[in-house]
mmCIF file of C-alpha atoms in Angstrom:
data_model
loop_
_atom_site.group_PDB
_atom_site.id
_atom_site.type_symbol
_atom_site.label_atom_id
_atom_site.label_comp_id
_atom_site.label_asym_id
_atom_site.label_seq_id
_atom_site.Cartn_x
_atom_site.Cartn_y
_atom_site.Cartn_z
ATOM 1 C CA UNK A 1 53.641 34.335 162.699
ATOM 2 C CA UNK A 2 54.665 36.840 160.055
ATOM 3 C CA UNK A 3 52.871 39.562 161.985
ATOM 4 C CA UNK A 4 54.592 38.659 165.253
ATOM 5 C CA UNK A 5 57.997 38.901 163.579
ATOM 6 C CA UNK A 6 57.131 42.376 162.279
ATOM 7 C CA UNK A 7 55.747 43.352 165.686
ATOM 8 C CA UNK A 8 58.923 42.127 167.422
ATOM 9 C CA UNK A 9 61.300 43.826 164.988
ATOM 10 C CA UNK A 10 59.433 47.127 165.307
ATOM 11 C CA UNK A 11 59.369 46.670 169.081
ATOM 12 C CA UNK A 12 63.189 46.647 169.082
ATOM 13 C CA UNK A 13 63.065 49.876 167.078
ATOM 14 C CA UNK A 14 60.655 51.662 169.435
ATOM 15 C CA UNK A 15 62.677 50.362 172.402
ATOM 16 C CA UNK A 16 65.680 52.187 170.919
ATOM 17 C CA UNK A 17 63.537 55.329 170.813
ATOM 18 C CA UNK A 18 62.386 54.703 174.395
ATOM 19 C CA UNK A 19 65.956 54.169 175.635
ATOM 20 C CA UNK A 20 66.893 57.441 173.919
ATOM 21 C CA UNK A 21 64.131 59.142 175.936
ATOM 22 C CA UNK A 22 65.289 57.535 179.185
ATOM 23 C CA UNK A 23 68.964 58.431 178.688
ATOM 24 C CA UNK A 24 68.382 62.000 177.522
ATOM 25 C CA UNK A 25 66.339 63.248 180.467
ATOM 26 C CA UNK A 26 64.984 66.820 180.429
ATOM 27 C CA UNK A 27 66.314 67.520 183.966
ATOM 28 C CA UNK A 28 67.059 70.979 185.410
ATOM 29 C CA UNK A 29 67.831 72.393 181.999
ATOM 30 C CA UNK A 30 64.316 71.756 180.705
ATOM 31 C CA UNK A 31 62.750 72.859 184.006
ATOM 32 C CA UNK A 32 64.581 76.201 183.786
ATOM 33 C CA UNK A 33 63.327 76.899 180.244
ATOM 34 C CA UNK A 34 60.422 79.309 179.811
ATOM 35 C CA UNK A 35 57.474 77.306 178.493
ATOM 36 C CA UNK A 36 53.894 78.108 177.413
ATOM 37 C CA UNK A 37 51.030 77.645 179.897
ATOM 38 C CA UNK A 38 49.708 74.633 177.972
ATOM 39 C CA UNK A 39 52.950 72.642 178.475
ATOM 40 C CA UNK A 40 52.006 69.145 179.704
ATOM 41 C CA UNK A 41 53.401 67.920 183.054
ATOM 42 C CA UNK A 42 56.659 65.922 182.600
ATOM 43 C CA UNK A 43 54.940 62.639 183.526
ATOM 44 C CA UNK A 44 52.715 62.956 180.415
ATOM 45 C CA UNK A 45 55.647 62.319 178.073
ATOM 46 C CA UNK A 46 56.660 58.750 179.048
ATOM 47 C CA UNK A 47 52.994 57.701 179.280
ATOM 48 C CA UNK A 48 52.081 59.188 175.901
ATOM 49 C CA UNK A 49 55.168 57.778 174.183
ATOM 50 C CA UNK A 50 54.688 54.256 175.578
ATOM 51 C CA UNK A 51 51.157 54.173 174.148
ATOM 52 C CA UNK A 52 52.207 55.711 170.817
ATOM 53 C CA UNK A 53 55.173 53.330 170.407
ATOM 54 C CA UNK A 54 53.024 50.260 171.053
ATOM 55 C CA UNK A 55 50.381 51.513 168.604
ATOM 56 C CA UNK A 56 53.134 51.918 165.970
ATOM 57 C CA UNK A 57 54.182 48.274 166.383
ATOM 58 C CA UNK A 58 50.596 47.041 166.161
ATOM 59 C CA UNK A 59 49.894 49.216 163.094
ATOM 60 C CA UNK A 60 52.976 47.845 161.305
ATOM 61 C CA UNK A 61 52.140 44.261 162.276
ATOM 62 C CA UNK A 62 48.582 44.704 160.955
ATOM 63 C CA UNK A 63 49.650 45.773 157.447
ATOM 64 C CA UNK A 64 52.312 43.034 157.181
ATOM 65 C CA UNK A 65 51.546 40.406 154.580
ATOM 66 C CA UNK A 66 49.174 42.683 152.680
ATOM 67 C CA UNK A 67 49.793 44.408 149.352
ATOM 68 C CA UNK A 68 51.743 47.648 149.762
ATOM 69 C CA UNK A 69 53.115 46.706 153.186
ATOM 70 C CA UNK A 70 56.708 47.046 151.988
ATOM 71 C CA UNK A 71 56.410 50.760 151.200
ATOM 72 C CA UNK A 72 54.383 51.358 154.384
ATOM 73 C CA UNK A 73 57.051 49.624 156.488
ATOM 74 C CA UNK A 74 59.873 51.480 154.725
ATOM 75 C CA UNK A 75 58.144 54.723 155.749
ATOM 76 C CA UNK A 76 57.798 53.308 159.247
ATOM 77 C CA UNK A 77 61.583 52.699 159.217
ATOM 78 C CA UNK A 78 62.270 56.250 158.031
ATOM 79 C CA UNK A 79 60.023 57.964 160.576
ATOM 80 C CA UNK A 80 61.285 55.785 163.436
ATOM 81 C CA UNK A 81 64.920 56.725 162.731
ATOM 82 C CA UNK A 82 63.985 60.425 162.712
ATOM 83 C CA UNK A 83 62.023 59.890 165.962
ATOM 84 C CA UNK A 84 65.100 58.463 167.723
ATOM 85 C CA UNK A 85 67.115 61.521 166.612
ATOM 86 C CA UNK A 86 64.902 64.232 168.142
ATOM 87 C CA UNK A 87 65.515 63.535 171.859
ATOM 88 C CA UNK A 88 69.360 63.593 171.728
ATOM 89 C CA UNK A 89 69.303 66.758 169.599
ATOM 90 C CA UNK A 90 66.874 68.614 171.887
ATOM 91 C CA UNK A 91 67.685 67.296 175.365
ATOM 92 C CA UNK A 92 71.241 66.120 174.692
ATOM 93 C CA UNK A 93 72.700 69.001 172.688
ATOM 94 C CA UNK A 94 70.105 71.671 173.660
ATOM 95 C CA UNK A 95 69.887 72.397 169.919
ATOM 96 C CA UNK A 96 66.257 73.505 170.006
ATOM 97 C CA UNK A 97 66.292 75.007 166.492
ATOM 98 C CA UNK A 98 67.719 71.900 164.819
ATOM 99 C CA UNK A 99 65.173 69.970 166.942
ATOM 100 C CA UNK A 100 62.436 72.007 165.257
ATOM 101 C CA UNK A 101 63.732 70.952 161.832
ATOM 102 C CA UNK A 102 63.866 67.325 162.955
ATOM 103 C CA UNK A 103 60.295 67.440 164.271
ATOM 104 C CA UNK A 104 58.986 68.958 161.011
ATOM 105 C CA UNK A 105 60.692 66.191 159.010
ATOM 106 C CA UNK A 106 59.269 63.649 161.457
ATOM 107 C CA UNK A 107 55.753 65.087 161.123
ATOM 108 C CA UNK A 108 55.892 64.782 157.326
ATOM 109 C CA UNK A 109 57.236 61.214 157.472
ATOM 110 C CA UNK A 110 54.542 60.173 159.974
ATOM 111 C CA UNK A 111 51.842 61.707 157.784
ATOM 112 C CA UNK A 112 53.156 59.594 154.881
ATOM 113 C CA UNK A 113 53.328 56.499 157.098
ATOM 114 C CA UNK A 114 49.755 57.097 158.312
ATOM 115 C CA UNK A 115 48.334 57.494 154.778
ATOM 116 C CA UNK A 116 50.161 54.391 153.501
ATOM 117 C CA UNK A 117 48.947 52.311 156.455
ATOM 118 C CA UNK A 118 45.368 53.609 156.126
ATOM 119 C CA UNK A 119 45.207 52.597 152.451
ATOM 120 C CA UNK A 120 46.088 49.004 153.388
ATOM 121 C CA UNK A 121 44.111 48.732 156.630
ATOM 122 C CA UNK A 122 42.103 51.671 157.961
ATOM 123 C CA UNK A 123 42.434 50.502 161.562
ATOM 124 C CA UNK A 124 46.242 50.489 161.238
ATOM 125 C CA UNK A 125 46.049 54.038 159.890
ATOM 126 C CA UNK A 126 43.745 55.095 162.724
ATOM 127 C CA UNK A 127 46.278 53.784 165.233
ATOM 128 C CA UNK A 128 48.792 56.338 163.943
ATOM 129 C CA UNK A 129 46.422 59.324 164.277
ATOM 130 C CA UNK A 130 47.198 59.925 167.989
ATOM 131 C CA UNK A 131 50.904 59.938 167.065
ATOM 132 C CA UNK A 132 50.407 62.688 164.460
ATOM 133 C CA UNK A 133 48.239 64.691 166.880
ATOM 134 C CA UNK A 134 50.880 64.388 169.624
ATOM 135 C CA UNK A 135 53.630 65.420 167.203
ATOM 136 C CA UNK A 136 51.648 68.502 166.197
ATOM 137 C CA UNK A 137 51.426 69.416 169.889
ATOM 138 C CA UNK A 138 55.144 68.643 170.436
ATOM 139 C CA UNK A 139 56.110 70.740 167.399
ATOM 140 C CA UNK A 140 54.072 73.687 168.744
ATOM 141 C CA UNK A 141 55.795 73.274 172.114
ATOM 142 C CA UNK A 142 59.239 73.146 170.484
ATOM 143 C CA UNK A 143 58.423 76.325 168.510
ATOM 144 C CA UNK A 144 57.207 78.175 171.611
ATOM 145 C CA UNK A 145 60.338 77.142 173.538
ATOM 146 C CA UNK A 146 62.485 78.641 170.754
ATOM 147 C CA UNK A 147 60.517 81.916 170.904
ATOM 148 C CA UNK A 148 60.528 82.141 174.699
ATOM 149 C CA UNK A 149 64.221 81.188 175.137
ATOM 150 C CA UNK A 150 66.329 83.012 172.568
ATOM 151 C CA UNK A 151 69.627 82.509 174.416
ATOM 152 C CA UNK A 152 69.867 78.749 174.859
ATOM 153 C CA UNK A 153 73.530 77.692 174.512
ATOM 154 C CA UNK A 154 74.119 74.400 172.668
ATOM 155 C CA UNK A 155 76.299 71.739 174.280
ATOM 156 C CA UNK A 156 79.354 70.434 172.449
ATOM 157 C CA UNK A 157 80.103 67.101 174.167
ATOM 158 C CA UNK A 158 83.201 66.618 172.022
ATOM 159 C CA UNK A 159 84.836 69.632 173.706
ATOM 160 C CA UNK A 160 84.910 67.896 177.096
ATOM 161 C CA UNK A 161 88.013 65.886 178.000
ATOM 162 C CA UNK A 162 88.111 62.385 179.455
ATOM 163 C CA UNK A 163 87.260 62.686 183.151
ATOM 164 C CA UNK A 164 85.358 65.974 182.788
ATOM 165 C CA UNK A 165 81.594 65.900 183.115
ATOM 166 C CA UNK A 166 78.952 68.369 181.960
ATOM 167 C CA UNK A 167 77.699 69.106 185.493
ATOM 168 C CA UNK B 1 58.226 53.043 141.293
ATOM 169 C CA UNK B 2 57.537 50.978 144.375
ATOM 170 C CA UNK B 3 61.262 50.428 144.792
ATOM 171 C CA UNK B 4 62.023 54.148 144.536
ATOM 172 C CA UNK B 5 59.498 54.898 147.285
ATOM 173 C CA UNK B 6 61.177 52.333 149.556
ATOM 174 C CA UNK B 7 64.600 53.706 148.633
ATOM 175 C CA UNK B 8 63.486 57.271 149.387
ATOM 176 C CA UNK B 9 61.835 56.397 152.705
ATOM 177 C CA UNK B 10 64.921 54.488 153.853
ATOM 178 C CA UNK B 11 67.100 57.359 152.636
ATOM 179 C CA UNK B 12 65.298 59.679 155.079
ATOM 180 C CA UNK B 13 66.024 57.133 157.811
ATOM 181 C CA UNK B 14 69.741 56.854 157.048
ATOM 182 C CA UNK B 15 69.907 60.642 156.748
ATOM 183 C CA UNK B 16 68.657 60.812 160.341
ATOM 184 C CA UNK B 17 71.500 58.464 161.284
ATOM 185 C CA UNK B 18 73.957 60.584 159.290
ATOM 186 C CA UNK B 19 72.754 63.830 160.929
ATOM 187 C CA UNK B 20 73.201 62.122 164.303
ATOM 188 C CA UNK B 21 76.826 61.388 163.328
ATOM 189 C CA UNK B 22 77.378 64.969 162.183
ATOM 190 C CA UNK B 23 75.888 66.561 165.318
ATOM 191 C CA UNK B 24 77.574 64.248 167.808
ATOM 192 C CA UNK B 25 81.187 64.792 166.753
ATOM 193 C CA UNK B 26 83.971 62.846 168.515
ATOM 194 C CA UNK B 27 86.051 66.011 169.111
ATOM 195 C CA UNK B 28 88.721 66.468 171.796
ATOM 196 C CA UNK B 29 87.011 63.988 174.082
ATOM 197 C CA UNK B 30 87.469 61.117 171.637
ATOM 198 C CA UNK B 31 90.986 62.244 170.702
ATOM 199 C CA UNK B 32 91.998 62.157 174.379
ATOM 200 C CA UNK B 33 90.744 58.578 174.866
ATOM 201 C CA UNK B 34 93.270 55.768 174.869
ATOM 202 C CA UNK B 35 92.609 53.620 171.802
ATOM 203 C CA UNK B 36 94.065 50.429 170.328
ATOM 204 C CA UNK B 37 96.721 50.649 167.600
ATOM 205 C CA UNK B 38 94.273 49.368 164.983
ATOM 206 C CA UNK B 39 91.880 52.314 165.489
ATOM 207 C CA UNK B 40 90.992 53.715 162.043
ATOM 208 C CA UNK B 41 91.762 57.396 161.298
ATOM 209 C CA UNK B 42 88.730 59.664 162.014
ATOM 210 C CA UNK B 43 88.157 60.307 158.296
ATOM 211 C CA UNK B 44 87.371 56.588 157.802
ATOM 212 C CA UNK B 45 84.102 56.845 159.739
ATOM 213 C CA UNK B 46 82.097 59.279 157.575
ATOM 214 C CA UNK B 47 83.334 57.570 154.395
ATOM 215 C CA UNK B 48 82.474 54.067 155.645
ATOM 216 C CA UNK B 49 79.071 55.116 156.965
ATOM 217 C CA UNK B 50 78.079 56.942 153.767
ATOM 218 C CA UNK B 51 78.765 53.785 151.747
ATOM 219 C CA UNK B 52 77.052 51.502 154.298
ATOM 220 C CA UNK B 53 73.961 53.733 154.551
ATOM 221 C CA UNK B 54 73.533 53.856 150.773
ATOM 222 C CA UNK B 55 73.951 50.066 150.524
ATOM 223 C CA UNK B 56 71.191 49.655 153.177
ATOM 224 C CA UNK B 57 68.776 51.750 151.096
ATOM 225 C CA UNK B 58 69.566 49.788 147.925
ATOM 226 C CA UNK B 59 69.232 46.444 149.751
ATOM 227 C CA UNK B 60 65.808 47.430 151.125
ATOM 228 C CA UNK B 61 64.664 48.745 147.748
ATOM 229 C CA UNK B 62 65.749 45.473 146.067
ATOM 230 C CA UNK B 63 63.627 43.223 148.314
ATOM 231 C CA UNK B 64 60.553 45.490 148.085
ATOM 232 C CA UNK B 65 57.629 43.921 146.249
ATOM 233 C CA UNK B 66 58.917 40.390 146.804
ATOM 234 C CA UNK B 67 57.533 37.793 149.211
ATOM 235 C CA UNK B 68 58.850 38.270 152.738
ATOM 236 C CA UNK B 69 59.822 41.897 152.163
ATOM 237 C CA UNK B 70 57.574 43.101 154.993
ATOM 238 C CA UNK B 71 59.465 41.185 157.700
ATOM 239 C CA UNK B 72 62.826 42.109 156.137
ATOM 240 C CA UNK B 73 61.876 45.806 156.108
ATOM 241 C CA UNK B 74 60.538 45.646 159.673
ATOM 242 C CA UNK B 75 63.978 44.342 160.708
ATOM 243 C CA UNK B 76 65.534 47.144 158.670
ATOM 244 C CA UNK B 77 63.371 49.601 160.666
ATOM 245 C CA UNK B 78 64.428 48.050 163.966
ATOM 246 C CA UNK B 79 68.161 48.018 163.225
ATOM 247 C CA UNK B 80 68.095 51.557 161.811
ATOM 248 C CA UNK B 81 66.494 52.950 164.985
ATOM 249 C CA UNK B 82 69.163 51.221 167.106
ATOM 250 C CA UNK B 83 71.851 52.570 164.747
ATOM 251 C CA UNK B 84 70.672 56.176 165.280
ATOM 252 C CA UNK B 85 70.871 55.637 169.066
ATOM 253 C CA UNK B 86 74.532 54.587 169.284
ATOM 254 C CA UNK B 87 76.217 57.899 168.343
ATOM 255 C CA UNK B 88 74.364 60.107 170.888
ATOM 256 C CA UNK B 89 74.942 57.528 173.651
ATOM 257 C CA UNK B 90 78.665 57.158 172.941
ATOM 258 C CA UNK B 91 79.740 60.618 171.730
ATOM 259 C CA UNK B 92 76.913 62.632 173.303
ATOM 260 C CA UNK B 93 76.693 61.163 176.804
ATOM 261 C CA UNK B 94 80.135 59.478 176.860
ATOM 262 C CA UNK B 95 78.290 56.377 178.093
ATOM 263 C CA UNK B 96 80.707 53.913 176.554
ATOM 264 C CA UNK B 97 79.333 50.872 178.453
ATOM 265 C CA UNK B 98 75.711 51.489 177.451
ATOM 266 C CA UNK B 99 77.108 52.102 173.954
ATOM 267 C CA UNK B 100 78.540 48.575 174.046
ATOM 268 C CA UNK B 101 75.085 47.173 174.865
ATOM 269 C CA UNK B 102 73.561 49.203 172.033
ATOM 270 C CA UNK B 103 76.161 47.974 169.524
ATOM 271 C CA UNK B 104 75.581 44.308 170.523
ATOM 272 C CA UNK B 105 71.819 44.736 170.035
ATOM 273 C CA UNK B 106 72.532 46.455 166.720
ATOM 274 C CA UNK B 107 74.836 43.634 165.577
ATOM 275 C CA UNK B 108 72.136 41.033 166.289
ATOM 276 C CA UNK B 109 69.443 43.048 164.501
ATOM 277 C CA UNK B 110 71.690 43.583 161.472
ATOM 278 C CA UNK B 111 72.467 39.848 161.333
ATOM 279 C CA UNK B 112 68.706 39.183 161.265
ATOM 280 C CA UNK B 113 68.179 41.873 158.627
ATOM 281 C CA UNK B 114 70.988 40.409 156.495
ATOM 282 C CA UNK B 115 69.631 36.833 156.660
ATOM 283 C CA UNK B 116 66.065 37.968 155.846
ATOM 284 C CA UNK B 117 67.279 40.038 152.892
ATOM 285 C CA UNK B 118 69.540 37.230 151.613
ATOM 286 C CA UNK B 119 66.629 34.751 151.555
ATOM 287 C CA UNK B 120 64.652 37.089 149.293
ATOM 288 C CA UNK B 121 67.493 38.357 147.114
ATOM 289 C CA UNK B 122 71.072 37.210 147.675
ATOM 290 C CA UNK B 123 72.527 40.411 146.247
ATOM 291 C CA UNK B 124 70.515 42.481 148.743
ATOM 292 C CA UNK B 125 71.895 40.278 151.520
ATOM 293 C CA UNK B 126 75.428 40.622 150.185
ATOM 294 C CA UNK B 127 75.068 44.419 150.298
ATOM 295 C CA UNK B 128 74.607 44.196 154.077
ATOM 296 C CA UNK B 129 77.743 42.087 154.666
ATOM 297 C CA UNK B 130 80.131 45.097 154.780
ATOM 298 C CA UNK B 131 77.800 46.663 157.382
ATOM 299 C CA UNK B 132 78.026 43.604 159.650
ATOM 300 C CA UNK B 133 81.812 43.435 159.196
ATOM 301 C CA UNK B 134 82.160 47.136 160.055
ATOM 302 C CA UNK B 135 79.935 46.707 163.129
ATOM 303 C CA UNK B 136 82.089 43.823 164.331
ATOM 304 C CA UNK B 137 85.119 46.106 164.040
ATOM 305 C CA UNK B 138 83.261 49.006 165.748
ATOM 306 C CA UNK B 139 82.127 46.713 168.581
ATOM 307 C CA UNK B 140 85.723 45.542 169.127
ATOM 308 C CA UNK B 141 86.853 49.180 169.202
ATOM 309 C CA UNK B 142 84.095 50.120 171.686
ATOM 310 C CA UNK B 143 85.133 47.195 173.911
ATOM 311 C CA UNK B 144 88.820 48.156 173.801
ATOM 312 C CA UNK B 145 87.988 51.792 174.631
ATOM 313 C CA UNK B 146 86.090 50.578 177.727
ATOM 314 C CA UNK B 147 89.088 48.487 178.803
ATOM 315 C CA UNK B 148 91.665 51.213 178.160
ATOM 316 C CA UNK B 149 89.628 54.044 179.743
ATOM 317 C CA UNK B 150 88.101 52.864 183.007
ATOM 318 C CA UNK B 151 87.448 56.386 184.337
ATOM 319 C CA UNK B 152 85.332 58.038 181.642
ATOM 320 C CA UNK B 153 82.757 60.331 183.294
ATOM 321 C CA UNK B 154 79.309 60.335 181.659
ATOM 322 C CA UNK B 155 77.672 63.665 180.772
ATOM 323 C CA UNK B 156 74.256 64.567 182.175
ATOM 324 C CA UNK B 157 73.018 67.298 179.817
ATOM 325 C CA UNK B 158 69.887 67.748 181.945
ATOM 326 C CA UNK B 159 72.035 69.051 184.802
ATOM 327 C CA UNK B 160 73.153 72.095 182.814
ATOM 328 C CA UNK B 161 71.037 75.246 183.121
ATOM 329 C CA UNK B 162 69.811 77.470 180.303
ATOM 330 C CA UNK B 163 72.762 79.586 179.177
ATOM 331 C CA UNK B 164 75.411 77.146 180.426
ATOM 332 C CA UNK B 165 77.354 75.113 177.896
ATOM 333 C CA UNK B 166 79.351 71.926 178.266
ATOM 334 C CA UNK B 167 82.630 73.482 177.200
#
């Protein structure tokens, strides 16, 4: 029961992250960017993230009720908030350098979350390993995009008036 | 010690929310919107949010180590992720109707977080009351903005090319 509550609450959190990904689509802008040869096809992202988000919820639900779960879940809260931030910064504002900073902070928070979960329940920790691996890959991709596209212009949505769109 | 870890981890999470607020500025777009007479001055938002974010961290740190803290902190994680989402949706994409849906989900999650914290430590619960009050006010403002501005055009940042900005 306890575990299902934790699972459900975290599910709302990862849904927020998923909605962020659905609303801030890469689109033509991302397609036009120069990217390294090892860039995954666009379809890989929603599939990978769905799996990773569900694993996060299960990992958190597994540690619930055990000693040390509070700190582990506080780290889960911290990393999840940073996760939601990356997509709007990168795809929404085209701020690829700030995105790099966000992804580094996220990587560190996920490492902490992974270690704290592993100490309580090794299987819960193991479930977060694919997430850290994917983030390492995503961080490398973000870095390469910065190097290959030095002239990306950030968007300032606040400068548009009512009735103007960014198209 | 335990409490400080929880406080620090949540602080990273609310910082992500704060960075979201700093990057997605209201700007001319928000100024040009028709708003109700009881709209607070723009300066009220960063002040209110700084206080509310710090209270969240203290509330979470207070329940840590006590029975039921895991579920309370999982709800904290869920609501915080939804909180980070609202600003980019509203100020970034100008999607004021989706923003309304996000703020309703956020309100419900914060109510749950408040009740769960109160049961463990009434002072922790009390610290989340201003947050729920502020969200009620923000939701009313979001609703009025929808009613007063029926022709807001959403932004699609993916439709811009590299080198184009939204200005």
